[in-house]
Amino acid sequence: MIATRRQIARAAGLVSVLFAISRLLGLLREIIIGAQFGTGATLDAYLAAFRLPDMIFYLVAGGALASAFIPTFTAALARSQDPRQLVAWKLASNVANLTLLITTCLAIAAAILAKPLVEHIIAPGFNETNVDLTVRLMRIMLIGPVIFGLSGLVMGILNSFQHFLSPALAPVIYNLVIIAAALFLAPTMGVTGLAIGVVAGSLGHLLVQVPALLRRKPRYFASFGLDSPDVREVLRLMGPRVLGLAAVQINFVITVNLASRLAEGSIAAVNYAWLMMLLPQGIIAQGIATAVFPTLSTLAAQQQIDTLRRTLNAALRAILWLTLPAAAGLLILRTSLIQVLLERGQFTAQSTQMTAYALAFFSFGLVAHSLLEVITRAFYALHDTWTPVKIGLVAMLINATLGILLLHPMAQGGLALANTIAVTVETLTLLWLIRPRINGLGGRQLVNTLGRSLAATLVMSAALLLFTARTATMPALATVVAGLVIGATVYGVLALALGREELKQLRRTS
């Protein structure tokens, strides 16, 4: 089904609000965890243990499944003449069965091989005590990807029906459960309580979506459907996407590997900085991308390329207009933000400085990371998962090479800078490559939006720098609140003067 721009915008607004709540809860989760564990060896072990379960989820059941399943499922719905939509539900059942089988097998294999993986690949810089702790935590958290696999599929089904509320609530529930574990289990069980919270949170992530799924009257088929053209299409689209996500996850493993060779707490510092950058990225980009993807898929299936191009152009311009000032504000106010959000308990002033140093370089990549969320989905809607994979592999090599080169001269800042350079190259290349696929990209409109937003952002940044220079002794909370008010006011006034076209577009997205 095709949504109008207003419907897409309302969906994007709803998803963005819930993503904002989820991200804020994620920050609250990190505040609580940081206060209890700081940036020490114990938290490094937890974060290292999280890498492999996270990789299994994303490779099999996360972005790879969604990018392959949604276009195929929406096409099955569009061509279905049966009011019960049995063809579409058979496809969903087959993919669910395959997902459960694959994630279970991978989780068991990873649990068996956990120790050598930690010792030689994930964290070779750890001592024996931290290796043992990491292995134990990893084996607990490997239950999560199996549950998340089914939950991710349910999200894809509901989004294909233009239902976004329950899927957007799922990460909120996930974070709430982990917060509860950090508050009530961690004080007595230590970091093991957090690992249990991750598994319980994944279960909550699934269960909150079940009522909405049942209202669609699904039918279940106990088969794998390997002879089905639709299942084969999902697998065909997933193959390249799995490789692409493998590159992303390998990047994370490389980052953890390199950071384990730095001062104690470097893994946690990079992780906190990454999460801080993901806050605006999730609120702005993921909300828009999640809402627009089913429509892009339907437009591509119906060969409405002109409408697809206009829809994609509008999404990219909205992201540019919102993420440029967000990146500048994050860069300028980063230390005060970290002090307000994280600096308490075991998270010391030194932890703040380590995190702020990495965040300075991550903030320059916010715009590229945000644009990438939408542009890759445009390729997936066109049933092209190979192009993003090829470019992603190049970006992985850039990130790994620069990470190694910049590790010692810049420590964790070098790892963040390597990521920013790699994702910028990746995003610009994909923007260039999609142009001939959709008869252009509306480049003049994009450049005009970029120019106006950049001009407004530079003025806003000057105002923020002047403010922070004259209020160096002001408490961090006051600096953050006043800085946000000043930045929003200056950018808002300039937006009224320079960005009338973009404001009209954003009003249509509300």
Short mmCIF file of C-alpha atoms in Angstrom, two decimals:
data_model
loop_
_atom_site.label_atom_id
_atom_site.label_comp_id
_atom_site.label_asym_id
_atom_site.label_seq_id
_atom_site.Cartn_x
_atom_site.Cartn_y
_atom_site.Cartn_z
CA MET A 1 0.00 0.00 0.00
CA ILE A 2 1.16 3.54 -0.82
CA ALA A 3 1.09 6.21 1.86
CA THR A 4 0.70 9.88 1.00
CA ARG A 5 3.41 12.36 1.99
CA ARG A 6 1.24 13.53 4.86
CA GLN A 7 0.75 9.95 6.06
CA ILE A 8 4.48 9.30 5.75
CA ALA A 9 5.17 12.47 7.69
CA ARG A 10 2.73 11.60 10.45
CA ALA A 11 4.23 8.14 10.70
CA ALA A 12 7.71 9.66 10.76
CA GLY A 13 6.61 12.06 13.49
CA LEU A 14 5.15 9.24 15.59
CA VAL A 15 8.19 7.03 15.12
CA SER A 16 10.55 9.93 15.82
CA VAL A 17 8.78 10.77 19.09
CA LEU A 18 8.93 7.17 20.25
CA PHE A 19 12.51 6.83 19.06
CA ALA A 20 13.29 9.99 21.03
CA ILE A 21 11.75 8.44 24.14
CA SER A 22 13.67 5.24 23.48
CA ARG A 23 16.95 7.10 22.99
CA LEU A 24 16.39 9.15 26.14
CA LEU A 25 15.67 5.95 28.03
CA GLY A 26 18.80 4.52 26.47
CA LEU A 27 20.73 7.47 27.86
CA LEU A 28 19.10 6.98 31.25
CA ARG A 29 20.15 3.34 31.04
CA GLU A 30 23.73 4.38 30.34
CA ILE A 31 23.63 6.97 33.14
CA ILE A 32 22.61 4.28 35.63
CA ILE A 33 25.13 1.78 34.29
CA GLY A 34 27.85 4.42 34.18
CA ALA A 35 27.20 5.45 37.77
CA GLN A 36 27.58 1.83 38.90
CA PHE A 37 30.47 0.70 36.71
CA GLY A 38 32.15 3.87 35.37
CA THR A 39 34.53 3.22 32.46
CA GLY A 40 36.42 0.39 34.12
CA ALA A 41 37.36 -3.15 33.20
CA THR A 42 34.02 -4.68 34.25
CA LEU A 43 32.01 -2.53 31.86
CA ASP A 44 34.59 -3.12 29.13
CA ALA A 45 33.93 -6.86 29.54
CA TYR A 46 30.15 -6.35 29.30
CA LEU A 47 30.48 -4.23 26.15
CA ALA A 48 32.91 -6.68 24.55
CA ALA A 49 30.56 -9.59 25.38
CA PHE A 50 27.68 -7.74 23.74
CA ARG A 51 29.45 -7.53 20.36
CA LEU A 52 28.96 -11.13 19.16
CA PRO A 53 25.24 -11.48 20.10
CA ASP A 54 24.67 -8.07 18.54
CA MET A 55 26.44 -9.20 15.37
CA ILE A 56 24.30 -12.34 15.06
CA PHE A 57 21.13 -10.29 15.45
CA TYR A 58 22.06 -7.72 12.84
CA LEU A 59 23.47 -10.18 10.34
CA VAL A 60 20.49 -12.53 10.33
CA ALA A 61 17.49 -10.86 11.88
CA GLY A 62 18.12 -7.15 12.01
CA GLY A 63 18.62 -4.82 9.09
CA ALA A 64 19.37 -7.67 6.69
CA LEU A 65 16.00 -9.32 7.24
CA ALA A 66 14.04 -6.07 7.19
CA SER A 67 15.70 -4.79 4.03
CA ALA A 68 14.96 -8.06 2.21
CA PHE A 69 11.61 -8.97 3.75
CA ILE A 70 9.67 -5.69 3.60
CA PRO A 71 9.99 -5.14 -0.19
CA THR A 72 9.06 -8.78 -0.89
CA PHE A 73 6.22 -8.90 1.65
CA THR A 74 4.71 -5.59 0.44
CA ALA A 75 4.87 -6.88 -3.15
CA ALA A 76 3.05 -10.06 -2.06
CA LEU A 77 0.38 -7.96 -0.34
CA ALA A 78 0.02 -5.70 -3.38
CA ARG A 79 -0.60 -8.55 -5.83
CA SER A 80 -2.77 -10.64 -3.49
CA GLN A 81 -6.37 -11.13 -4.63
CA ASP A 82 -7.21 -13.22 -1.56
CA PRO A 83 -8.70 -11.14 1.29
CA ARG A 84 -6.99 -13.52 3.74
CA GLN A 85 -3.65 -12.76 2.04
CA LEU A 86 -2.49 -16.36 2.46
CA VAL A 87 0.45 -15.97 0.07
CA ALA A 88 1.87 -13.13 2.13
CA TRP A 89 1.33 -14.95 5.42
CA LYS A 90 2.93 -18.10 4.06
CA LEU A 91 5.98 -16.02 3.15
CA ALA A 92 6.07 -14.55 6.66
CA SER A 93 5.79 -18.02 8.23
CA ASN A 94 8.55 -19.45 6.07
CA VAL A 95 10.90 -16.58 6.87
CA ALA A 96 10.07 -16.84 10.59
CA ASN A 97 10.89 -20.55 10.62
CA LEU A 98 14.18 -20.00 8.79
CA THR A 99 15.11 -17.11 11.06
CA LEU A 100 14.49 -19.15 14.20
CA LEU A 101 16.54 -22.07 12.89
CA ILE A 102 19.51 -19.97 11.75
CA THR A 103 19.73 -17.74 14.83
CA THR A 104 19.50 -20.74 17.16
CA CYS A 105 22.30 -22.59 15.36
CA LEU A 106 24.53 -19.52 15.28
CA ALA A 107 23.93 -18.79 18.97
CA ILE A 108 24.84 -22.35 19.97
CA ALA A 109 27.99 -22.29 17.83
CA ALA A 110 29.01 -18.91 19.27
CA ALA A 111 28.48 -20.14 22.83
CA ILE A 112 30.73 -23.15 22.20
CA LEU A 113 33.48 -21.03 20.61
CA ALA A 114 33.09 -18.05 22.95
CA LYS A 115 36.47 -18.26 24.71
CA PRO A 116 38.75 -18.46 21.66
CA LEU A 117 36.70 -15.75 19.97
CA VAL A 118 37.20 -13.39 22.91
CA GLU A 119 40.87 -14.26 23.39
CA HIS A 120 41.94 -13.94 19.78
CA ILE A 121 39.43 -11.70 17.97
CA ILE A 122 37.12 -9.60 20.13
CA ALA A 123 39.39 -8.46 22.98
CA PRO A 124 42.94 -9.83 22.71
CA GLY A 125 44.15 -7.11 25.06
CA PHE A 126 42.10 -8.45 28.00
CA ASN A 127 43.70 -10.30 30.90
CA GLU A 128 42.50 -13.79 31.87
CA THR A 129 40.00 -12.53 34.46
CA ASN A 130 38.31 -10.20 31.98
CA VAL A 131 38.30 -12.89 29.30
CA ASP A 132 36.46 -15.32 31.61
CA LEU A 133 33.94 -12.64 32.60
CA THR A 134 33.36 -11.68 28.97
CA VAL A 135 32.77 -15.31 27.96
CA ARG A 136 30.26 -15.87 30.78
CA LEU A 137 28.32 -12.72 29.91
CA MET A 138 28.35 -13.51 26.21
CA ARG A 139 26.84 -16.96 26.72
CA ILE A 140 23.94 -15.43 28.64
CA MET A 141 23.29 -12.70 26.08
CA LEU A 142 23.38 -15.10 23.11
CA ILE A 143 19.76 -15.99 23.94
CA GLY A 144 18.81 -12.47 22.88
CA PRO A 145 19.40 -12.76 19.10
CA VAL A 146 17.07 -15.76 18.86
CA ILE A 147 14.22 -13.73 20.38
CA PHE A 148 15.16 -10.56 18.51
CA GLY A 149 15.07 -12.50 15.25
CA LEU A 150 11.35 -13.12 15.56
CA SER A 151 10.74 -9.64 16.92
CA GLY A 152 12.51 -8.05 13.96
CA LEU A 153 10.34 -10.02 11.56
CA VAL A 154 7.17 -8.91 13.35
CA MET A 155 8.36 -5.30 13.05
CA GLY A 156 8.74 -5.77 9.29
CA ILE A 157 5.26 -7.26 8.98
CA LEU A 158 3.61 -4.45 10.93
CA ASN A 159 5.53 -1.73 9.07
CA SER A 160 4.41 -3.27 5.77
CA PHE A 161 0.83 -2.76 6.95
CA GLN A 162 1.73 0.90 7.70
CA HIS A 163 1.46 0.19 11.44
CA PHE A 164 4.33 1.87 13.27
CA LEU A 165 3.19 2.34 16.87
CA SER A 166 3.95 -1.10 18.33
CA PRO A 167 7.30 -1.52 16.52
CA ALA A 168 8.36 1.92 17.72
CA LEU A 169 7.30 1.05 21.28
CA ALA A 170 9.41 -2.12 21.25
CA PRO A 171 12.79 -0.42 21.89
CA VAL A 172 11.16 1.65 24.65
CA ILE A 173 10.18 -1.56 26.44
CA TYR A 174 13.63 -3.02 25.80
CA ASN A 175 15.34 -0.08 27.48
CA LEU A 176 12.89 -0.01 30.39
CA VAL A 177 13.60 -3.66 31.17
CA ILE A 178 17.38 -3.13 31.10
CA ILE A 179 16.99 -0.07 33.34
CA ALA A 180 15.02 -2.21 35.79
CA ALA A 181 17.78 -4.83 35.68
CA ALA A 182 20.44 -2.18 36.29
CA LEU A 183 18.51 -0.83 39.27
CA PHE A 184 17.37 -4.06 40.89
CA LEU A 185 19.65 -6.88 39.67
CA ALA A 186 23.04 -5.23 39.16
CA PRO A 187 23.46 -4.10 42.80
CA THR A 188 23.40 -7.74 43.95
CA MET A 189 24.42 -9.67 40.82
CA GLY A 190 26.90 -7.23 39.36
CA VAL A 191 27.31 -7.01 35.60
CA THR A 192 25.62 -10.42 35.23
CA GLY A 193 22.36 -8.68 36.13
CA LEU A 194 22.78 -6.46 33.09
CA ALA A 195 23.24 -9.50 30.84
CA ILE A 196 20.03 -11.03 32.19
CA GLY A 197 18.31 -7.69 31.60
CA VAL A 198 19.35 -7.74 27.94
CA VAL A 199 17.69 -11.14 27.45
CA ALA A 200 14.54 -10.12 29.32
CA GLY A 201 14.44 -6.87 27.35
CA SER A 202 14.54 -8.73 24.05
CA LEU A 203 11.54 -10.77 25.18
CA GLY A 204 9.66 -7.57 26.03
CA HIS A 205 10.64 -6.20 22.60
CA LEU A 206 8.77 -9.12 21.00
CA LEU A 207 5.75 -9.37 23.29
CA VAL A 208 4.71 -5.71 22.99
CA GLN A 209 4.15 -6.23 19.25
CA VAL A 210 2.14 -9.45 19.47
CA PRO A 211 -1.32 -7.83 20.03
CA ALA A 212 -0.96 -5.67 16.90
CA LEU A 213 0.16 -8.70 14.92
CA LEU A 214 -2.82 -10.76 16.08
CA ARG A 215 -5.19 -7.99 14.94
CA ARG A 216 -3.94 -8.61 11.38
CA LYS A 217 -5.27 -12.20 11.66
CA PRO A 218 -2.05 -13.94 10.68
CA ARG A 219 -1.94 -17.51 9.42
CA TYR A 220 0.95 -19.80 10.35
CA PHE A 221 2.47 -22.43 8.03
CA ALA A 222 4.93 -24.98 9.43
CA SER A 223 7.32 -25.01 6.48
CA PHE A 224 10.53 -23.41 5.24
CA GLY A 225 9.32 -22.81 1.69
CA LEU A 226 12.74 -23.11 0.10
CA ASP A 227 11.03 -23.82 -3.24
CA SER A 228 8.93 -20.63 -3.00
CA PRO A 229 9.93 -17.78 -5.37
CA ASP A 230 9.15 -15.24 -2.63
CA VAL A 231 11.35 -16.98 -0.07
CA ARG A 232 14.12 -17.27 -2.63
CA GLU A 233 13.78 -13.55 -3.35
CA VAL A 234 14.13 -12.75 0.36
CA LEU A 235 17.22 -14.96 0.56
CA ARG A 236 18.62 -13.43 -2.64
CA LEU A 237 18.21 -9.92 -1.25
CA MET A 238 19.48 -10.92 2.18
CA GLY A 239 22.74 -12.44 0.94
CA PRO A 240 24.41 -9.18 -0.07
CA ARG A 241 22.87 -7.33 2.86
CA VAL A 242 24.32 -9.88 5.28
CA LEU A 243 27.74 -9.21 3.79
CA GLY A 244 27.19 -5.48 4.15
CA LEU A 245 26.12 -5.75 7.76
CA ALA A 246 29.00 -8.11 8.39
CA ALA A 247 31.26 -5.28 7.29
CA VAL A 248 29.55 -2.94 9.75
CA GLN A 249 29.83 -5.42 12.59
CA ILE A 250 33.42 -6.25 11.72
CA ASN A 251 34.08 -2.53 12.01
CA PHE A 252 32.72 -2.64 15.55
CA VAL A 253 34.83 -5.69 16.35
CA ILE A 254 37.90 -3.93 14.96
CA THR A 255 37.11 -0.87 17.07
CA VAL A 256 36.75 -2.97 20.23
CA ASN A 257 39.90 -4.89 19.33
CA LEU A 258 41.92 -1.70 18.89
CA ALA A 259 40.41 0.05 21.90
CA SER A 260 41.28 -2.94 24.11
CA ARG A 261 44.92 -2.04 23.47
CA LEU A 262 44.49 1.48 24.84
CA ALA A 263 44.10 2.70 28.41
CA GLU A 264 41.53 0.97 30.61
CA GLY A 265 38.06 2.35 29.93
CA SER A 266 38.70 3.22 26.29
CA ILE A 267 36.10 0.73 25.02
CA ALA A 268 33.49 2.25 27.33
CA ALA A 269 34.48 5.80 26.33
CA VAL A 270 34.07 5.03 22.62
CA ASN A 271 30.77 3.26 23.35
CA TYR A 272 29.35 6.19 25.32
CA ALA A 273 30.45 8.68 22.65
CA TRP A 274 28.86 6.52 19.96
CA LEU A 275 25.59 6.35 21.89
CA MET A 276 25.58 10.12 22.35
CA MET A 277 25.91 10.59 18.59
CA LEU A 278 23.17 8.03 17.96
CA LEU A 279 20.66 9.99 20.07
CA PRO A 280 19.91 12.68 17.45
CA GLN A 281 20.57 10.22 14.64
CA GLY A 282 17.90 7.88 15.96
CA ILE A 283 15.36 10.60 16.65
CA ILE A 284 15.72 12.27 13.24
CA ALA A 285 16.97 9.75 10.70
CA GLN A 286 15.59 6.43 11.89
CA GLY A 287 12.13 7.88 12.36
CA ILE A 288 12.06 9.24 8.80
CA ALA A 289 13.70 6.15 7.29
CA THR A 290 11.40 3.68 9.06
CA ALA A 291 8.29 5.56 7.95
CA VAL A 292 9.34 6.08 4.33
CA PHE A 293 10.74 2.59 3.57
CA PRO A 294 7.43 0.71 3.04
CA THR A 295 6.24 3.47 0.70
CA LEU A 296 9.50 3.47 -1.27
CA SER A 297 9.17 -0.31 -1.60
CA THR A 298 5.60 -0.09 -2.90
CA LEU A 299 6.45 2.73 -5.33
CA ALA A 300 9.37 0.70 -6.68
CA ALA A 301 7.18 -2.40 -7.05
CA GLN A 302 4.65 -0.35 -9.05
CA GLN A 303 7.39 1.35 -11.12
CA GLN A 304 6.36 4.84 -9.95
CA ILE A 305 9.94 6.10 -10.17
CA ASP A 306 9.15 9.83 -10.39
CA THR A 307 7.11 9.69 -7.19
CA LEU A 308 9.82 7.60 -5.55
CA ARG A 309 12.43 10.22 -6.48
CA ARG A 310 10.35 13.07 -5.04
CA THR A 311 9.67 11.10 -1.85
CA LEU A 312 13.35 10.29 -1.40
CA ASN A 313 14.38 13.89 -2.11
CA ALA A 314 11.97 15.20 0.52
CA ALA A 315 13.30 12.75 3.12
CA LEU A 316 16.94 13.64 2.43
CA ARG A 317 16.25 17.38 2.62
CA ALA A 318 14.43 17.01 5.92
CA ILE A 319 17.39 15.09 7.35
CA LEU A 320 19.88 17.72 6.16
CA TRP A 321 17.83 20.55 7.64
CA LEU A 322 17.63 18.88 11.04
CA THR A 323 20.96 17.09 11.47
CA LEU A 324 23.39 19.90 10.58
CA PRO A 325 22.44 22.04 13.60
CA ALA A 326 22.21 18.92 15.77
CA ALA A 327 25.79 17.97 14.85
CA ALA A 328 27.07 21.46 15.62
CA GLY A 329 25.29 21.58 18.97
CA LEU A 330 26.59 18.14 19.89
CA LEU A 331 30.16 19.19 19.07
CA ILE A 332 30.10 22.48 20.97
CA LEU A 333 28.16 21.33 24.05
CA ARG A 334 29.58 17.79 24.23
CA THR A 335 31.55 18.09 27.49
CA SER A 336 28.70 19.74 29.38
CA LEU A 337 26.23 17.20 27.97
CA ILE A 338 28.37 14.30 29.17
CA GLN A 339 28.83 15.91 32.59
CA VAL A 340 25.07 16.33 32.99
CA LEU A 341 24.09 12.92 31.67
CA LEU A 342 26.88 10.62 32.82
CA GLU A 343 29.32 12.12 35.32
CA ARG A 344 28.34 10.61 38.65
CA GLY A 345 29.37 7.66 40.80
CA GLN A 346 32.15 5.67 39.12
CA PHE A 347 31.91 7.82 35.98
CA THR A 348 34.57 10.39 36.85
CA ALA A 349 35.83 13.63 35.32
CA GLN A 350 38.48 11.58 33.54
CA SER A 351 35.72 9.39 32.06
CA THR A 352 34.03 12.56 30.81
CA GLN A 353 37.18 13.79 29.11
CA MET A 354 37.83 10.41 27.46
CA THR A 355 34.25 10.27 26.16
CA ALA A 356 34.15 13.91 25.04
CA TYR A 357 37.34 13.46 23.05
CA ALA A 358 35.81 10.62 21.02
CA LEU A 359 32.45 12.40 20.69
CA ALA A 360 34.12 15.43 19.09
CA PHE A 361 35.05 13.29 16.09
CA PHE A 362 31.85 11.23 16.03
CA SER A 363 29.77 14.42 15.84
CA PHE A 364 31.23 15.26 12.43
CA GLY A 365 29.74 12.01 11.11
CA LEU A 366 26.18 12.61 12.33
CA VAL A 367 24.89 14.00 9.02
CA ALA A 368 26.41 11.19 6.95
CA HIS A 369 25.15 8.48 9.32
CA SER A 370 21.66 10.00 9.12
CA LEU A 371 21.56 10.30 5.33
CA LEU A 372 22.82 6.72 5.06
CA GLU A 373 19.72 5.43 6.88
CA VAL A 374 17.49 6.67 4.05
CA ILE A 375 19.68 6.26 0.98
CA THR A 376 20.38 2.58 1.66
CA ARG A 377 16.65 1.92 2.01
CA ALA A 378 16.09 3.46 -1.41
CA PHE A 379 18.43 0.83 -2.89
CA TYR A 380 16.67 -1.94 -0.95
CA ALA A 381 13.29 -0.73 -2.22
CA LEU A 382 14.67 -1.11 -5.75
CA HIS A 383 15.63 -4.71 -4.85
CA ASP A 384 19.31 -3.78 -5.06
CA THR A 385 21.19 -4.89 -1.97
CA TRP A 386 24.51 -5.43 -3.75
CA THR A 387 25.43 -1.80 -4.37
CA PRO A 388 25.28 -0.73 -0.69
CA VAL A 389 27.26 -3.87 0.18
CA LYS A 390 30.09 -3.13 -2.23
CA ILE A 391 30.39 0.45 -1.01
CA GLY A 392 30.06 -0.71 2.60
CA LEU A 393 32.98 -3.09 2.17
CA VAL A 394 35.12 -0.24 0.85
CA ALA A 395 34.05 1.85 3.84
CA MET A 396 35.01 -1.02 6.17
CA LEU A 397 38.51 -1.11 4.70
CA ILE A 398 38.82 2.67 5.05
CA ASN A 399 37.66 2.52 8.67
CA ALA A 400 39.99 -0.35 9.59
CA THR A 401 43.01 1.18 7.88
CA LEU A 402 42.50 4.63 9.36
CA GLY A 403 41.71 3.13 12.77
CA ILE A 404 45.07 1.37 12.83
CA LEU A 405 46.93 4.44 11.55
CA LEU A 406 45.26 6.87 13.96
CA LEU A 407 45.15 4.61 17.04
CA HIS A 408 48.40 5.64 18.69
CA PRO A 409 48.60 9.32 17.72
CA MET A 410 44.92 10.00 18.58
CA ALA A 411 43.81 7.06 20.81
CA GLN A 412 40.00 6.72 20.96
CA GLY A 413 39.62 9.98 19.03
CA GLY A 414 41.37 8.34 16.09
CA LEU A 415 38.89 5.46 16.12
CA ALA A 416 35.99 7.91 16.02
CA LEU A 417 37.57 9.98 13.24
CA ALA A 418 38.18 6.85 11.17
CA ASN A 419 34.49 5.97 11.47
CA THR A 420 33.42 9.47 10.44
CA ILE A 421 35.64 9.57 7.35
CA ALA A 422 34.53 6.09 6.26
CA VAL A 423 30.80 6.75 6.60
CA THR A 424 31.10 10.09 4.80
CA VAL A 425 32.77 8.43 1.82
CA GLU A 426 30.13 5.68 1.88
CA THR A 427 27.18 8.07 1.95
CA LEU A 428 28.45 10.40 -0.79
CA THR A 429 29.21 7.45 -3.06
CA LEU A 430 25.74 5.94 -2.63
CA LEU A 431 24.07 9.30 -3.29
CA TRP A 432 26.02 9.54 -6.54
CA LEU A 433 25.26 5.97 -7.61
CA ILE A 434 21.49 6.11 -7.08
CA ARG A 435 21.03 9.10 -9.39
CA PRO A 436 20.88 7.17 -12.68
CA ARG A 437 18.63 4.53 -11.08
CA ILE A 438 15.81 7.02 -10.42
CA ASN A 439 16.42 9.60 -13.16
CA GLY A 440 18.17 12.07 -10.90
CA LEU A 441 17.99 12.97 -7.26
CA GLY A 442 16.81 16.57 -7.31
CA GLY A 443 20.38 17.65 -6.72
CA ARG A 444 19.71 21.37 -7.05
CA GLN A 445 17.10 21.23 -4.30
CA LEU A 446 19.46 19.22 -2.09
CA VAL A 447 22.32 21.67 -2.62
CA ASN A 448 20.04 24.65 -1.91
CA THR A 449 18.83 23.03 1.30
CA LEU A 450 22.40 22.19 2.30
CA GLY A 451 23.55 25.76 1.67
CA ARG A 452 20.75 27.39 3.63
CA SER A 453 21.03 24.95 6.52
CA LEU A 454 24.81 25.29 6.62
CA ALA A 455 24.58 29.08 6.70
CA ALA A 456 22.07 28.98 9.55
CA THR A 457 24.17 26.38 11.39
CA LEU A 458 27.34 28.51 11.15
CA VAL A 459 25.57 31.51 12.67
CA MET A 460 24.09 29.30 15.39
CA SER A 461 27.52 27.82 16.10
CA ALA A 462 29.08 31.27 16.41
CA ALA A 463 26.41 32.23 18.94
CA LEU A 464 27.01 29.04 20.94
CA LEU A 465 30.79 29.46 20.91
CA LEU A 466 30.46 33.05 22.10
CA PHE A 467 28.11 31.91 24.86
CA THR A 468 30.31 29.04 26.07
CA ALA A 469 33.46 31.19 25.99
CA ARG A 470 31.90 33.72 28.36
CA THR A 471 30.31 31.19 30.70
CA ALA A 472 33.16 28.75 31.32
CA THR A 473 32.44 28.66 35.07
CA MET A 474 28.69 28.11 34.68
CA PRO A 475 27.36 24.77 36.00
CA ALA A 476 27.09 22.11 33.31
CA LEU A 477 23.30 21.81 33.52
CA ALA A 478 22.82 25.55 33.10
CA THR A 479 25.24 25.54 30.17
CA VAL A 480 23.34 22.74 28.43
CA VAL A 481 19.88 24.24 28.99
CA ALA A 482 20.91 27.76 28.01
CA GLY A 483 22.93 26.46 25.07
CA LEU A 484 20.01 24.44 23.73
CA VAL A 485 17.67 27.43 24.07
CA ILE A 486 20.13 29.78 22.35
CA GLY A 487 20.90 27.31 19.59
CA ALA A 488 17.26 26.46 18.92
CA THR A 489 16.25 30.13 18.96
CA VAL A 490 18.99 31.31 16.60
CA TYR A 491 18.51 28.42 14.20
CA GLY A 492 14.72 28.75 14.37
CA VAL A 493 14.80 32.47 13.50
CA LEU A 494 17.18 31.84 10.62
CA ALA A 495 15.04 28.93 9.46
CA LEU A 496 12.08 31.28 9.15
CA ALA A 497 14.20 33.64 7.07
CA LEU A 498 16.14 31.16 4.94
CA GLY A 499 14.27 27.90 4.93
CA ARG A 500 10.66 28.62 4.07
CA GLU A 501 10.57 25.81 1.54
CA GLU A 502 12.03 23.32 4.04
CA LEU A 503 9.66 24.49 6.77
CA LYS A 504 6.70 23.88 4.48
CA GLN A 505 8.07 20.40 3.84
CA LEU A 506 8.49 19.76 7.57
CA ARG A 507 4.96 21.00 8.25
CA ARG A 508 3.75 18.41 5.75
CA THR A 509 5.68 15.91 7.86
CA SER A 510 3.66 16.70 10.98
#
